[in-house]
Amino acid sequence: GLQTRIENLSGINSALDVLELHIGSDISGSFNGTWNTGDIGYVNDMSNIQVLDVANTISVGNVGNNFCDHFNSMTDVIFPATDFGYNAFLSGDNLSSVNLPLAESFTDWAFSQCPNLTSVDIPSVTTFGTNSFYDCDSLTSLNLPAVTNFGSTTFRNSDMSGCDLELGATIPTVTSWGSSFAPGTLIVPDASTVSAYDANHQTWTPTGSDTDGLWEGWTLQAPGIVVNPQTGDSGWIRSFHNWIGF
């Protein structure tokens, strides 16, 4: 198993001694295959780890709850699990970059209270539970092109004003963003798929109870357009740029 292989290395006596774990697809016969619950449990014990980097040639599946909960030294994660229970990366004080290429779902408090988290790349995730990014004030890039549903209070207490949230063709369902939340920039591949976007006037009016209702306040960006919201009696104004790309 994973524990036996690692602790056969010089200077490694327990999971607490592991500061970086790199498992690449080019390691012949070492860790390719399927991890069992014991392997996942051993990673759960690596609470001093700084970098977790595991190739997606390894099948991990569902890691359960509290996967890297309160891993305060962790800065970077690349990991091929498909499903995460609650508190997956809760209170990662120094976590800054996350790349989870195969992840499909998270339950509650996935990345809550990660104050230094800036970049999140999860191209296959479809659903998040509640408080997914609670208290995350440093986010600059969220790549979530497959997401269809955000749980309630997704970005509660988070300043998203400097963040680009990249989505796919479908605008996700939102229950609520939560209190003390500042919206950012919503990036989509094709503005014509957004029901609240008026192509004739280049206006973006997500109000009421439609699919886009809770996206009010976000700037909409797509190839060739940037539509900025403006509050007050003047409602919404547009800013159209004659260039292609973002």
mmCIF file of C-alpha atoms in Angstrom, residues 5 9-10 14 17 19 23 45 67 91 109 142 165 178-179 185 188 194 240:
data_model
loop_
_atom_site.group_PDB
_atom_site.id
_atom_site.type_symbol
_atom_site.label_atom_id
_atom_site.label_comp_id
_atom_site.label_asym_id
_atom_site.label_seq_id
_atom_site.Cartn_x
_atom_site.Cartn_y
_atom_site.Cartn_z
ATOM 1 C CA ARG A 5 5.990 2.302 0.051
ATOM 2 C CA LEU A 9 11.952 5.677 2.076
ATOM 3 C CA SER A 10 14.813 7.056 4.134
ATOM 4 C CA SER A 14 5.000 8.465 9.542
ATOM 5 C CA ASP A 17 6.957 13.484 7.944
ATOM 6 C CA LEU A 19 5.962 17.507 3.234
ATOM 7 C CA ILE A 23 3.131 10.698 -7.898
ATOM 8 C CA ASP A 45 -2.946 11.831 8.188
ATOM 9 C CA PHE A 67 -10.121 14.835 3.271
ATOM 10 C CA SER A 91 -9.487 26.012 6.835
ATOM 11 C CA TRP A 109 -17.819 23.597 3.234
ATOM 12 C CA LEU A 142 -12.416 29.934 -10.757
ATOM 13 C CA LEU A 165 -15.602 32.858 -12.676
ATOM 14 C CA GLY A 178 -24.888 34.584 1.292
ATOM 15 C CA SER A 179 -24.264 37.743 3.277
ATOM 16 C CA THR A 185 -16.862 38.741 -13.396
ATOM 17 C CA VAL A 188 -19.127 32.406 -20.533
ATOM 18 C CA VAL A 194 -27.529 33.501 -21.218
ATOM 19 C CA PHE A 240 -19.011 46.887 -25.781
#
